[in-house]
mmCIF file of C-alpha atoms and ligand atoms in Angstrom:
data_model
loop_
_atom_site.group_PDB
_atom_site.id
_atom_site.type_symbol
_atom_site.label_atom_id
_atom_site.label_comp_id
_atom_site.label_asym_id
_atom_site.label_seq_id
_atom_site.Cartn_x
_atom_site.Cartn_y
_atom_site.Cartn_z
ATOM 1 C CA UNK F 1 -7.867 -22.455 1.623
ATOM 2 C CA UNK F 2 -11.284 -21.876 1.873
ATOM 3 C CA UNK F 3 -13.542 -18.598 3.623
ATOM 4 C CA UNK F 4 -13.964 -20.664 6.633
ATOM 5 C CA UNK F 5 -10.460 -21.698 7.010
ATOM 6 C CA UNK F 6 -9.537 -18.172 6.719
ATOM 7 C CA UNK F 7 -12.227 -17.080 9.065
ATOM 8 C CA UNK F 8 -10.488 -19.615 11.734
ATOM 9 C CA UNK F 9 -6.846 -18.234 11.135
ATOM 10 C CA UNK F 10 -8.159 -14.316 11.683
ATOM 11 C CA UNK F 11 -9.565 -15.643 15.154
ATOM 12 C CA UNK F 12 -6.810 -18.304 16.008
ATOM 13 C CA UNK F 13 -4.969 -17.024 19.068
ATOM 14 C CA UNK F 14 -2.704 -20.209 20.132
ATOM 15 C CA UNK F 15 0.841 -19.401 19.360
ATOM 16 C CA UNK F 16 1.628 -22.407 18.069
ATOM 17 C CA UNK F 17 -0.738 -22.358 15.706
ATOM 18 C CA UNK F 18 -0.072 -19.100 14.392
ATOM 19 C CA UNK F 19 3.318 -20.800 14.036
ATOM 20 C CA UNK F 20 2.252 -22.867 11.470
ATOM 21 C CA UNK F 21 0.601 -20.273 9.662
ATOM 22 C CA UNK F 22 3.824 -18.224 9.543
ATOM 23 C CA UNK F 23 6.072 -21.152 8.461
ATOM 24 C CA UNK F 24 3.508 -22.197 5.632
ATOM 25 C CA UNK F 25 2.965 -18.468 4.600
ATOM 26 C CA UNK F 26 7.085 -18.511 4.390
ATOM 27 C CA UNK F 27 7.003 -21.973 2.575
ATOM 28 C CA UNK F 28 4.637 -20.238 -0.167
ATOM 29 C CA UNK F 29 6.931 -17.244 -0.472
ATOM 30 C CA UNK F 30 9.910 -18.764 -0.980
ATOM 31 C CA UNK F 31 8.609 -21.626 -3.752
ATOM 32 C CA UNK F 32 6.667 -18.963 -5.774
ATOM 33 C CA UNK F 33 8.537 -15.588 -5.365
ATOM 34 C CA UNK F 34 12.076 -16.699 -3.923
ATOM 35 C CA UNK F 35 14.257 -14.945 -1.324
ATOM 36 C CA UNK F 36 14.439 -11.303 -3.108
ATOM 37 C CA UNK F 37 13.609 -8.970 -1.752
ATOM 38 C CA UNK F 38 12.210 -6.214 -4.066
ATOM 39 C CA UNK F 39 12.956 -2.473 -3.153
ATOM 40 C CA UNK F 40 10.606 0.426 -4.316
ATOM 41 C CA UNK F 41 11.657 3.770 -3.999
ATOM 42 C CA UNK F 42 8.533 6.174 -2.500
ATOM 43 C CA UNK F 43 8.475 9.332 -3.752
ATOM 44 C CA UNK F 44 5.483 11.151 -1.836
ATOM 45 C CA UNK F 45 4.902 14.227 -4.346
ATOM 46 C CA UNK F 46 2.132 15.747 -2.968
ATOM 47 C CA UNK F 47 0.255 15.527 -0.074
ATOM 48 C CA UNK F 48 -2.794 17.929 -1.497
ATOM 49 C CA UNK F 49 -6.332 15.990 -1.218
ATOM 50 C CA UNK F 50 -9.920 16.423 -2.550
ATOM 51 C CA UNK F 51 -11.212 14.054 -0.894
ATOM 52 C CA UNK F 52 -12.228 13.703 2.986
ATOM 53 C CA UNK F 53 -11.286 10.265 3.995
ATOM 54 C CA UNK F 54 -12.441 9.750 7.208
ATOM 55 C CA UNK F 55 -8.890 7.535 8.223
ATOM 56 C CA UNK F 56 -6.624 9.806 6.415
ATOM 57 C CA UNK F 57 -4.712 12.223 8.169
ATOM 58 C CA UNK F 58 -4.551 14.334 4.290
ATOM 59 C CA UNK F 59 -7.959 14.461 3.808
ATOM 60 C CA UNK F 60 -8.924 18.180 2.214
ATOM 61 C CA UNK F 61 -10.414 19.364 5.421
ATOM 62 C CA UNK F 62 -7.382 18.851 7.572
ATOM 63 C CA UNK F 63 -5.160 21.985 8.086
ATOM 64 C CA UNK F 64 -1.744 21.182 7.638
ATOM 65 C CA UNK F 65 0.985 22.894 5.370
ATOM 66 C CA UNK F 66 0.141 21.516 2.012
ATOM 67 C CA UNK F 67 3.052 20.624 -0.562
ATOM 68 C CA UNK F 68 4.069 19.855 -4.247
ATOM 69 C CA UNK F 69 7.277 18.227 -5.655
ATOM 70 C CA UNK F 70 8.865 20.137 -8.457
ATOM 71 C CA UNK F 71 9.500 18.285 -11.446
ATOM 72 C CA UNK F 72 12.781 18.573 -11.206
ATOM 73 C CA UNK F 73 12.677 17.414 -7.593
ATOM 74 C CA UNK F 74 11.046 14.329 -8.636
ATOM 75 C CA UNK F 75 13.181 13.269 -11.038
ATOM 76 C CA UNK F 76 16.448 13.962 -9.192
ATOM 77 C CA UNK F 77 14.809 11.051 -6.250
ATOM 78 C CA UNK F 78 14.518 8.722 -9.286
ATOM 79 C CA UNK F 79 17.765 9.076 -10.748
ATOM 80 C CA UNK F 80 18.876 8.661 -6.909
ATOM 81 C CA UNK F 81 16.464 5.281 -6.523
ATOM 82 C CA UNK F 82 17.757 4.301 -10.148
ATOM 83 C CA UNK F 83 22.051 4.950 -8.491
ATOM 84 C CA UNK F 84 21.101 2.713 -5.548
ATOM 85 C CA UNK F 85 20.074 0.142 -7.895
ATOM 86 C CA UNK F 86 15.659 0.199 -7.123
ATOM 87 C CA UNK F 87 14.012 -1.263 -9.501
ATOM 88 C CA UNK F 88 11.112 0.658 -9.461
ATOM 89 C CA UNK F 89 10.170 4.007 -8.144
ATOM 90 C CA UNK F 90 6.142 4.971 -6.700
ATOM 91 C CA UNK F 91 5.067 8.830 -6.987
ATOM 92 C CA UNK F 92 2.442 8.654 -4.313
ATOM 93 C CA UNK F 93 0.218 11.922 -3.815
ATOM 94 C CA UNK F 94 -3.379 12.688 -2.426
ATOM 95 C CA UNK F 95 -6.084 13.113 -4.783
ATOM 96 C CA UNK F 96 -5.478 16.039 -6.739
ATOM 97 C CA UNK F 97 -5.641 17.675 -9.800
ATOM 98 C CA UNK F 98 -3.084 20.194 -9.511
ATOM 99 C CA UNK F 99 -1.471 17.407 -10.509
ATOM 100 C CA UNK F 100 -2.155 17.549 -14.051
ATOM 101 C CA UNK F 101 -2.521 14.474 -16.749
ATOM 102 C CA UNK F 102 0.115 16.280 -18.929
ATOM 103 C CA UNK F 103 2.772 17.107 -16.010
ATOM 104 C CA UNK F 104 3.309 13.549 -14.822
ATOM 105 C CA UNK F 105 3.299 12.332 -18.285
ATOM 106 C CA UNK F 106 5.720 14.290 -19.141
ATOM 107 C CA UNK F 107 7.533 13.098 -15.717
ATOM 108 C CA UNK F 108 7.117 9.787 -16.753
ATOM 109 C CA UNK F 109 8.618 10.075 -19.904
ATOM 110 C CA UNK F 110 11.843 11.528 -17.989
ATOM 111 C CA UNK F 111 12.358 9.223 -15.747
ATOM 112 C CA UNK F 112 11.609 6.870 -18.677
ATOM 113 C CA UNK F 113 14.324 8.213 -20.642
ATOM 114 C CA UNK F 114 16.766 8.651 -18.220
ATOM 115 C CA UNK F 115 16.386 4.873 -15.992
ATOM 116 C CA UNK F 116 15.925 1.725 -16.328
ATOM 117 C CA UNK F 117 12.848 1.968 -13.331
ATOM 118 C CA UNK F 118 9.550 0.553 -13.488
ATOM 119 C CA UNK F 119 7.074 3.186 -12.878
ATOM 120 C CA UNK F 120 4.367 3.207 -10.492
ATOM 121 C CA UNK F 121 1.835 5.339 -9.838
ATOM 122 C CA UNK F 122 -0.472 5.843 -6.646
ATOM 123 C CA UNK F 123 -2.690 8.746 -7.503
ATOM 124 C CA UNK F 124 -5.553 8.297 -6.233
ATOM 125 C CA UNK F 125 -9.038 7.613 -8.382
ATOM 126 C CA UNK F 126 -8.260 9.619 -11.493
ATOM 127 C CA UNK F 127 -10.198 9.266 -13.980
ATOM 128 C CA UNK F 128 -9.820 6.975 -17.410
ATOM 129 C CA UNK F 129 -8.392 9.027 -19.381
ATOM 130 C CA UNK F 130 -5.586 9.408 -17.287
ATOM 131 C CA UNK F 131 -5.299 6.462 -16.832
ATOM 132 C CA UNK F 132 -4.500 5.866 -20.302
ATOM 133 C CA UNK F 133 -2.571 8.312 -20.642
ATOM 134 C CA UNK F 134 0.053 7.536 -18.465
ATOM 135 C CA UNK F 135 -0.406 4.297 -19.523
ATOM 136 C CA UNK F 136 1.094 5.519 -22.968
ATOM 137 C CA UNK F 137 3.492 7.497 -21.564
ATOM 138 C CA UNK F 138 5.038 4.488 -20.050
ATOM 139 C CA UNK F 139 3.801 3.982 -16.890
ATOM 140 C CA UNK F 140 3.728 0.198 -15.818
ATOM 141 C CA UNK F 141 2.023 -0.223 -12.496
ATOM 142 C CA UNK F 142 -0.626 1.454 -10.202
ATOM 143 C CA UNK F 143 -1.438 1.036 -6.799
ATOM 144 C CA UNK F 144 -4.984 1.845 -5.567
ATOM 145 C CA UNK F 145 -6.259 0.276 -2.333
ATOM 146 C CA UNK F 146 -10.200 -0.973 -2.165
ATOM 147 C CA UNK F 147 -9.713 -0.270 2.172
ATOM 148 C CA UNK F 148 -12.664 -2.810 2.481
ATOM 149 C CA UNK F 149 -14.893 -4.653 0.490
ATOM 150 C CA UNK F 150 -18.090 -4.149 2.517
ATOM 151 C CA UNK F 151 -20.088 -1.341 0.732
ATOM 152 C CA UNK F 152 -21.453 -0.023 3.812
ATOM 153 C CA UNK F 153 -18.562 0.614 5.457
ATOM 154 C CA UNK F 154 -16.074 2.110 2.605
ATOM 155 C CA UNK F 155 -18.950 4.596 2.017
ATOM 156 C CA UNK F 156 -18.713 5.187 5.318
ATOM 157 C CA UNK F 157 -15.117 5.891 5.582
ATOM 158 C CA UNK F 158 -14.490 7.306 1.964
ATOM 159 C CA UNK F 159 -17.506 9.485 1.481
ATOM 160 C CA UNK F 160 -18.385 10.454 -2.127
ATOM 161 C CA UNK F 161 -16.761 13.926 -3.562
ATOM 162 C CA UNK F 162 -18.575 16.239 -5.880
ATOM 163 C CA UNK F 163 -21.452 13.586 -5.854
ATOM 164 C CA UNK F 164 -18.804 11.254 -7.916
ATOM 165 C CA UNK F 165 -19.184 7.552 -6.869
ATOM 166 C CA UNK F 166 -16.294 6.275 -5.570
ATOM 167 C CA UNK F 167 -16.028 2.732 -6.822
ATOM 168 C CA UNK F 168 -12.462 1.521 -6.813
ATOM 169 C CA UNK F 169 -13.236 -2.403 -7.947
ATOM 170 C CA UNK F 170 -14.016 -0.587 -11.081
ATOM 171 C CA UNK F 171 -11.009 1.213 -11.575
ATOM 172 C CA UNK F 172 -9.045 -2.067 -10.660
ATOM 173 C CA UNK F 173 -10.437 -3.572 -13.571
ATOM 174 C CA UNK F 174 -9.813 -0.795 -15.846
ATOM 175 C CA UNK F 175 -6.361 -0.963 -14.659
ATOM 176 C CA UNK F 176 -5.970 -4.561 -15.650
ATOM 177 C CA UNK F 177 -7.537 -4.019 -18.444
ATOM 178 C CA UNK F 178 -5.294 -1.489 -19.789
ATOM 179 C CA UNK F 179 -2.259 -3.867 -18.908
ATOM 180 C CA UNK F 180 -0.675 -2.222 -16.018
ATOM 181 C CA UNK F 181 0.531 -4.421 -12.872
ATOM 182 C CA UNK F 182 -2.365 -3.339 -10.641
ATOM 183 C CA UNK F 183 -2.692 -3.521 -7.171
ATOM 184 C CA UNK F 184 -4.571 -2.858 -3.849
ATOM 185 C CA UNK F 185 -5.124 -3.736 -0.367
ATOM 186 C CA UNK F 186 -6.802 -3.093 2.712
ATOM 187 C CA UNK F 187 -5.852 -1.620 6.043
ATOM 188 C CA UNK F 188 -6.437 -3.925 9.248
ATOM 189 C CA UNK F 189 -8.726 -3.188 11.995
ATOM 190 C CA UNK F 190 -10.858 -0.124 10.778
ATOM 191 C CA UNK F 191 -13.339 0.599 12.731
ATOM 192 C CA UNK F 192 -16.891 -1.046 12.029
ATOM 193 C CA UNK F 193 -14.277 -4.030 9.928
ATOM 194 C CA UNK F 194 -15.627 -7.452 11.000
ATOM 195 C CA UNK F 195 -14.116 -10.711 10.747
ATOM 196 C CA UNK F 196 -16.685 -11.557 8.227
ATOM 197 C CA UNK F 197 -15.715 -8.583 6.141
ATOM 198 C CA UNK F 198 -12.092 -9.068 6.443
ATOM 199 C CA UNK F 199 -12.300 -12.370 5.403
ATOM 200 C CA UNK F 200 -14.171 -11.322 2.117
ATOM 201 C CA UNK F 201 -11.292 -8.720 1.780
ATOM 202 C CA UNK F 202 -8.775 -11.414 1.101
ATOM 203 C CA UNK F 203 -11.260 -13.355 -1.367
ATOM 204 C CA UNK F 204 -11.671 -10.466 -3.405
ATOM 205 C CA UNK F 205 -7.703 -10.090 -3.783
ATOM 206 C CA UNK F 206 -7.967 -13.414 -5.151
ATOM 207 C CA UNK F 207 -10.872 -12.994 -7.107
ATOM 208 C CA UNK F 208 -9.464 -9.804 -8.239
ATOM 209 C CA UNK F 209 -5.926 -11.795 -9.416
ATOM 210 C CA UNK F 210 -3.990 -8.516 -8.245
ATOM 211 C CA UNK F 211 -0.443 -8.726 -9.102
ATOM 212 C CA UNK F 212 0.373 -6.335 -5.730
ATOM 213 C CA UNK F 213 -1.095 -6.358 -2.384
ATOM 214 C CA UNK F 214 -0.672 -4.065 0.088
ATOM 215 C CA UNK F 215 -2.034 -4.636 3.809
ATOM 216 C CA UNK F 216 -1.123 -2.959 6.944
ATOM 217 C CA UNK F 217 -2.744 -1.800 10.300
ATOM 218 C CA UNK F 218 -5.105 0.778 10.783
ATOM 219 C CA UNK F 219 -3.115 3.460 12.911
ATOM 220 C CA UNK F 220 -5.922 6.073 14.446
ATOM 221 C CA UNK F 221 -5.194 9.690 13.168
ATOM 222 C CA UNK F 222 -6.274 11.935 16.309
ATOM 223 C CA UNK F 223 -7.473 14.880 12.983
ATOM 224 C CA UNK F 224 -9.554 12.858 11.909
ATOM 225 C CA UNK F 225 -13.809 11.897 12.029
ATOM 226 C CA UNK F 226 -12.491 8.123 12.765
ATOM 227 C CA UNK F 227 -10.015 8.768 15.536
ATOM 228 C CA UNK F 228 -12.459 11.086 16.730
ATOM 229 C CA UNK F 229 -15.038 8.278 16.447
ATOM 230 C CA UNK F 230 -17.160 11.218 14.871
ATOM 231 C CA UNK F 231 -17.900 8.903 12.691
ATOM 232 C CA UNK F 232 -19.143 5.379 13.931
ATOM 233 C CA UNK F 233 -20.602 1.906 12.794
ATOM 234 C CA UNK F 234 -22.107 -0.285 15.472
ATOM 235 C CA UNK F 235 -20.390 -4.142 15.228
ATOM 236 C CA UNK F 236 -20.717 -6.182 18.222
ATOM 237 C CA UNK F 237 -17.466 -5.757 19.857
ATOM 238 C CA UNK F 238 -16.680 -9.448 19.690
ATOM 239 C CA UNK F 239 -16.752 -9.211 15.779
ATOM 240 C CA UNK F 240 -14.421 -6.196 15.688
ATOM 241 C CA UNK F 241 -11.139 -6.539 14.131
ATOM 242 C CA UNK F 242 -8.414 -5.020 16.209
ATOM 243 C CA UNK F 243 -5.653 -3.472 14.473
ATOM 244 C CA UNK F 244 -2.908 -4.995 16.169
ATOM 245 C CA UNK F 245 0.511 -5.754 14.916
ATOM 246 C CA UNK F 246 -0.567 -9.694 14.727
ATOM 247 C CA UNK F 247 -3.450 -9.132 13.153
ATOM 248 C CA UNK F 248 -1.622 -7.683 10.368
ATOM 249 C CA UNK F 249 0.841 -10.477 9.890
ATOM 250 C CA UNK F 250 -2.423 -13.192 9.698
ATOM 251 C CA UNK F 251 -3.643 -11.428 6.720
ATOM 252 C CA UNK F 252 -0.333 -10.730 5.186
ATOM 253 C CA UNK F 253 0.581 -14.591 5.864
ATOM 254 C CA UNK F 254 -3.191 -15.762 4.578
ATOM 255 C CA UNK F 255 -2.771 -13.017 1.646
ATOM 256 C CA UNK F 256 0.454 -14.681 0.556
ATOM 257 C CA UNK F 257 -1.017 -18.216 0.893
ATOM 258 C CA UNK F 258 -4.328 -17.629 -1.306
ATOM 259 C CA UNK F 259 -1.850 -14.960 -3.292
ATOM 260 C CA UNK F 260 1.138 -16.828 -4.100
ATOM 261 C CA UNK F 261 2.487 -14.848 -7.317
ATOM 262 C CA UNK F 262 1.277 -11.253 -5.624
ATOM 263 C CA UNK F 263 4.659 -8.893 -4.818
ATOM 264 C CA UNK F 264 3.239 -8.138 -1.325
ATOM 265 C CA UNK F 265 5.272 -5.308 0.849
ATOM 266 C CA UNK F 266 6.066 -5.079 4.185
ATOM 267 C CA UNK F 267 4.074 -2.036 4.854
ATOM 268 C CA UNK F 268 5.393 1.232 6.862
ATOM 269 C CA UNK F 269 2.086 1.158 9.012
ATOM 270 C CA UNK F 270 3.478 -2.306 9.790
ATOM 271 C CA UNK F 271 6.744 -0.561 11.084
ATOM 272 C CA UNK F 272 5.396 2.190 12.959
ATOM 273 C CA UNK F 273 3.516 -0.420 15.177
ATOM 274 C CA UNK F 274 7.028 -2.552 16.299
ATOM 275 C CA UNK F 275 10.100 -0.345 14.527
ATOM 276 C CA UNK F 276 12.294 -2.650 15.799
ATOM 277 C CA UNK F 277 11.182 -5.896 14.082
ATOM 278 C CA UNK F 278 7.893 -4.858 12.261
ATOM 279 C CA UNK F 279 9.394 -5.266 8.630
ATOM 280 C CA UNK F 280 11.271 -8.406 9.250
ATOM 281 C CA UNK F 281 8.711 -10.130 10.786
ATOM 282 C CA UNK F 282 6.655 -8.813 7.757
ATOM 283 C CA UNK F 283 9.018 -10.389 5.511
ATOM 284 C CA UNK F 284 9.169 -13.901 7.096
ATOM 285 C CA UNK F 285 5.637 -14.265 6.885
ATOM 286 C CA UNK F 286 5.101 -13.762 3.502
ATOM 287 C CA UNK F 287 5.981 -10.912 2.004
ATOM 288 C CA UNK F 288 8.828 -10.287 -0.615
ATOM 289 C CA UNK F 289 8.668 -6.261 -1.039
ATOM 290 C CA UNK F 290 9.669 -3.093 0.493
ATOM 291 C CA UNK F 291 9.416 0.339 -0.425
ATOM 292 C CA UNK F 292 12.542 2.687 1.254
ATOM 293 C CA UNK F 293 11.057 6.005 1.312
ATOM 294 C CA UNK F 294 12.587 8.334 -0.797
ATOM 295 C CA UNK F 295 11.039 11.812 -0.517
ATOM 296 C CA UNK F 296 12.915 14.634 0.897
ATOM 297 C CA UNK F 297 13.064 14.944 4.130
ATOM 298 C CA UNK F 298 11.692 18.526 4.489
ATOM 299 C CA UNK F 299 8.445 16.922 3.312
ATOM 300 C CA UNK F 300 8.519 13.604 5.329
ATOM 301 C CA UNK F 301 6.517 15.453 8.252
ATOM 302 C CA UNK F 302 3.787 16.609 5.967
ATOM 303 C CA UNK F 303 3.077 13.518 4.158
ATOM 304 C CA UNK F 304 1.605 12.428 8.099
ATOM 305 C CA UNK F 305 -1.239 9.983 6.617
ATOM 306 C CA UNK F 306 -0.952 8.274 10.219
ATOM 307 C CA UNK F 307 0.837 9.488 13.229
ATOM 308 C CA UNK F 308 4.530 8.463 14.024
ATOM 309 C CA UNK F 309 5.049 7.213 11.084
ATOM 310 C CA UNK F 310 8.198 5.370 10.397
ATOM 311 C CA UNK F 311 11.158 7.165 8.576
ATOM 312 C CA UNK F 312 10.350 10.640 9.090
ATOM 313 C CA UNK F 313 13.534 11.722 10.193
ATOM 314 C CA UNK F 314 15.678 9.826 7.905
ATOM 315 C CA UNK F 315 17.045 10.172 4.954
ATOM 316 C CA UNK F 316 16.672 8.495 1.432
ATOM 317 C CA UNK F 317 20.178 6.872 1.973
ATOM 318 C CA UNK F 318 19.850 6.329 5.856
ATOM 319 C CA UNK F 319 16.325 4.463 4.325
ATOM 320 C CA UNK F 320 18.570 2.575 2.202
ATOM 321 C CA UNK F 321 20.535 1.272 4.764
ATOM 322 C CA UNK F 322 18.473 0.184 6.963
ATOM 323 C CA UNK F 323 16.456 -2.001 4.686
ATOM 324 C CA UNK F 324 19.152 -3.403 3.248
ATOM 325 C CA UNK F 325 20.745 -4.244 6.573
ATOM 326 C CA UNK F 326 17.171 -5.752 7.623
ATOM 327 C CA UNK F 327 16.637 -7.953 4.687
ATOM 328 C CA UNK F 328 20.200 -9.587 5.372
ATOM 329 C CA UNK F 329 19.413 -10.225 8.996
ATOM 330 C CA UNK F 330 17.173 -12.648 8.042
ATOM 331 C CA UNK F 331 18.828 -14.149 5.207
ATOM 332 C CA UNK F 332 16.962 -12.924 2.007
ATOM 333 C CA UNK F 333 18.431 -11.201 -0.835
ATOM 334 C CA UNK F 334 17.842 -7.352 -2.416
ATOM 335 C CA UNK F 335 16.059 -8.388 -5.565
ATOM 336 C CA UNK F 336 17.585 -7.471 -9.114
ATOM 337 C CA UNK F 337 15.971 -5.605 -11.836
ATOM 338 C CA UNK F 338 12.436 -4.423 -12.167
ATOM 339 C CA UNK F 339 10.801 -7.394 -9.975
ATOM 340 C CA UNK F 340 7.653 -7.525 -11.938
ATOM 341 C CA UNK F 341 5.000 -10.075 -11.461
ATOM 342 C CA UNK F 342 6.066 -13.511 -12.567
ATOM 343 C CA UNK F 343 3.413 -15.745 -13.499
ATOM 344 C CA UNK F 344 3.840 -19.317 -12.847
ATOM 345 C CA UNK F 345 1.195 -20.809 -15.949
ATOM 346 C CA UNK F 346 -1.448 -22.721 -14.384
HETATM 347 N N1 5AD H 401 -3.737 4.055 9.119
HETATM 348 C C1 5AD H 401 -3.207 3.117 8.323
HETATM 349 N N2 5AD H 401 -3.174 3.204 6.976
HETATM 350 C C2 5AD H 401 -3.706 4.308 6.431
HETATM 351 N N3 5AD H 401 -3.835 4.666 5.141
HETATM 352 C C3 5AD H 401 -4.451 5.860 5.104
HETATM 353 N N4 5AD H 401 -4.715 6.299 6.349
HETATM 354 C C4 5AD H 401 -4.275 5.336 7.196
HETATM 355 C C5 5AD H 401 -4.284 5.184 8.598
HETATM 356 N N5 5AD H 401 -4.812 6.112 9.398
HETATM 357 C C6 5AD H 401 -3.460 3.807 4.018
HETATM 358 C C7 5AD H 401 -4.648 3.610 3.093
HETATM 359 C C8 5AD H 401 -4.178 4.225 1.793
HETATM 360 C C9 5AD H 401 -2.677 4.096 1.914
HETATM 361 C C10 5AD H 401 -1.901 5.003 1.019
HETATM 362 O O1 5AD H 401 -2.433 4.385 3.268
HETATM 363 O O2 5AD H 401 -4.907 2.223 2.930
HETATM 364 O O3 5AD H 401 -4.682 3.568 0.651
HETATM 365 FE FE1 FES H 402 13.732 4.253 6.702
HETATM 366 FE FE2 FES H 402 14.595 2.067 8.176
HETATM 367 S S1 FES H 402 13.736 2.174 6.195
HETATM 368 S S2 FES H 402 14.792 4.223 8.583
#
């Protein structure tokens, strides 16, 4: 599919087109990645922030009761994950270096020791060496959305800390380059996104060869510069993206068609916009993942990146549940072992 093609789909309103779209996103899925349906435990560990995100309801200048995940907290949600038979668990966190290099590779090792999980991390934009390091200690994946590829607009909405440039394409390739499954996404319908700039999102996933890709809506956090609209870019309205519900699903369906191999989730912002059907319909146009969140439920509430987001009030087994119940509604299967990226050989 080519820029313009995808430029047409973003704008295509006629519900029977879109149907097409959904069906050949579906068609895609199921020839390169099958019907499993991967789960990923979340494990939110910390939701302590450096940096000042203008979307992000963490960001360091946001008052909110600020928590930490003992080690031994951590590793009794992975040996839980590992019982329900997840492949993989994610420690998610803010940016933050109270999180130290040596404490999660020692965590790592644990859970190493202890499970047969795949580990990924989402740590925000740490640098090399830690990288590496957790690399060694056996860490096999790491997830670290781009949010847009327009220059302009990330450095508008992911300001610089300690006059450190942010530049996440980097780290993506440092990631690949030390060999773990590396992936990244974009949310849908930032302010000051265009079509144009959307549409160069999904060519740089290709261009990128990401083995994950996470999309989901932009949900406006009322604490923050952005749904304050303290902080504003001027598009012409008609080239604003709005971050609906169907907008999402175009980019997940076009993500999966220019992505066939990716492991693409069914994002939680996804579900917080239509709880009733947000995942399913998530998973029938393309994607092939889930991750059941897993953290504790006295921290749900604080790990508030967005409002209302889904699964606060459950548990890790009430999470299990319910996905599993949701991916047999629609006839797909929980996926078996680690659910790595398969590549087809071309
Ligand atoms: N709405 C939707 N997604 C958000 N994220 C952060 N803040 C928001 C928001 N307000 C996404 C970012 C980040 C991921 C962990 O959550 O894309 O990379
Ligand atoms: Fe958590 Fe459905 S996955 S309640």
């Amino acid at each position: 599919m080519t820029r313009d093609e995808i430029l047409g789909w973003l704008r295509e309103e006629d519900e029977a087109k879109l149907e097409e779209l959904w069906a050949r996103a579906d068609a895609v899925r199921k020839e390169i990645v099958g019907d499993e349906v991967h789960l990923r435990g979340l494990i939110e560990i910390s939701n302590y922030c450096v940096r000042q995100c203008g979307y992000c309801g963490l960001r360091a200048d946001n008052k909110l009761t600020r928590y930490r995940m003992q080690r031994e907290e951590i590793i009794a949600c992975a040996q839980e994950a590992a019982s329900y038979g997840y492949g993989t668990v994610v420690m998610q966190s803010g940016e933050e270096y109270g999180i130290t290099t040596d404490w999660i590779a020692g965590i790592i090792r644990e859970i190493k020791s202890l499970t047969p999980l795949a580990i990924t991390l989402s740590l925000g934009e740490r640098p090399d060496s830690d990288l590496e390091c957790w690399k060694e200690a056996g860490a096999d994946r790491y997830l670290l959305r781009f949010e847009t590829s327009d220059p302009e607009l990330y450095k508008l909405i992911h300001p610089d800390v300690a006059c450190i440039l942010s530049d996440r394409v980097r780290i993506l390739k440092k990631l690949k380059a030390l060999k773990y499954e590396t992936g990244s996404g974009v949310m849908i319908g930032i302010p000051g996104q265009t079509y144009d700039v959307l549409a160069n999102d999904i060519m740089l996933f290709t261009e990128l060869d990401l083995d994950m890709i996470g999309v989901g809506p932009y949900i406006s956090h009322p604490s923050t510069p952005l749904g304050k609209g303290e902080w504003t870019r001027m598009v012409d309205p008609s080239e604003q993206v709005p971050a609906t519900e169907l907008m999402a699903y175009k980019v997940v369906a076009l993500t999966r068609i220019m992505c066939p191999e990716a492991n693409i989730p069914s994002t939680s912002a996804l579900a917080t916009l239509n709880k009733a059907k947000g995942r399913e319909f998530g998973l029938q146009r393309g994607a092939n993942v889930v991750m059941p969140n897993m953290t504790p439920r006295k921290y749900r509430s604080l790990y508030e990146i967005y409002p209302s987001k889904a699964c606060i009030d459950e548990t890790a087994e009430e999470c299990r549940s319910c996905m599993r119940g949701r991916i047999f509604s629609i006839g797909r299967t929980v996926g078996a072992g680690q659910g790595g990226r398969i590549r087809r050989g071309k």
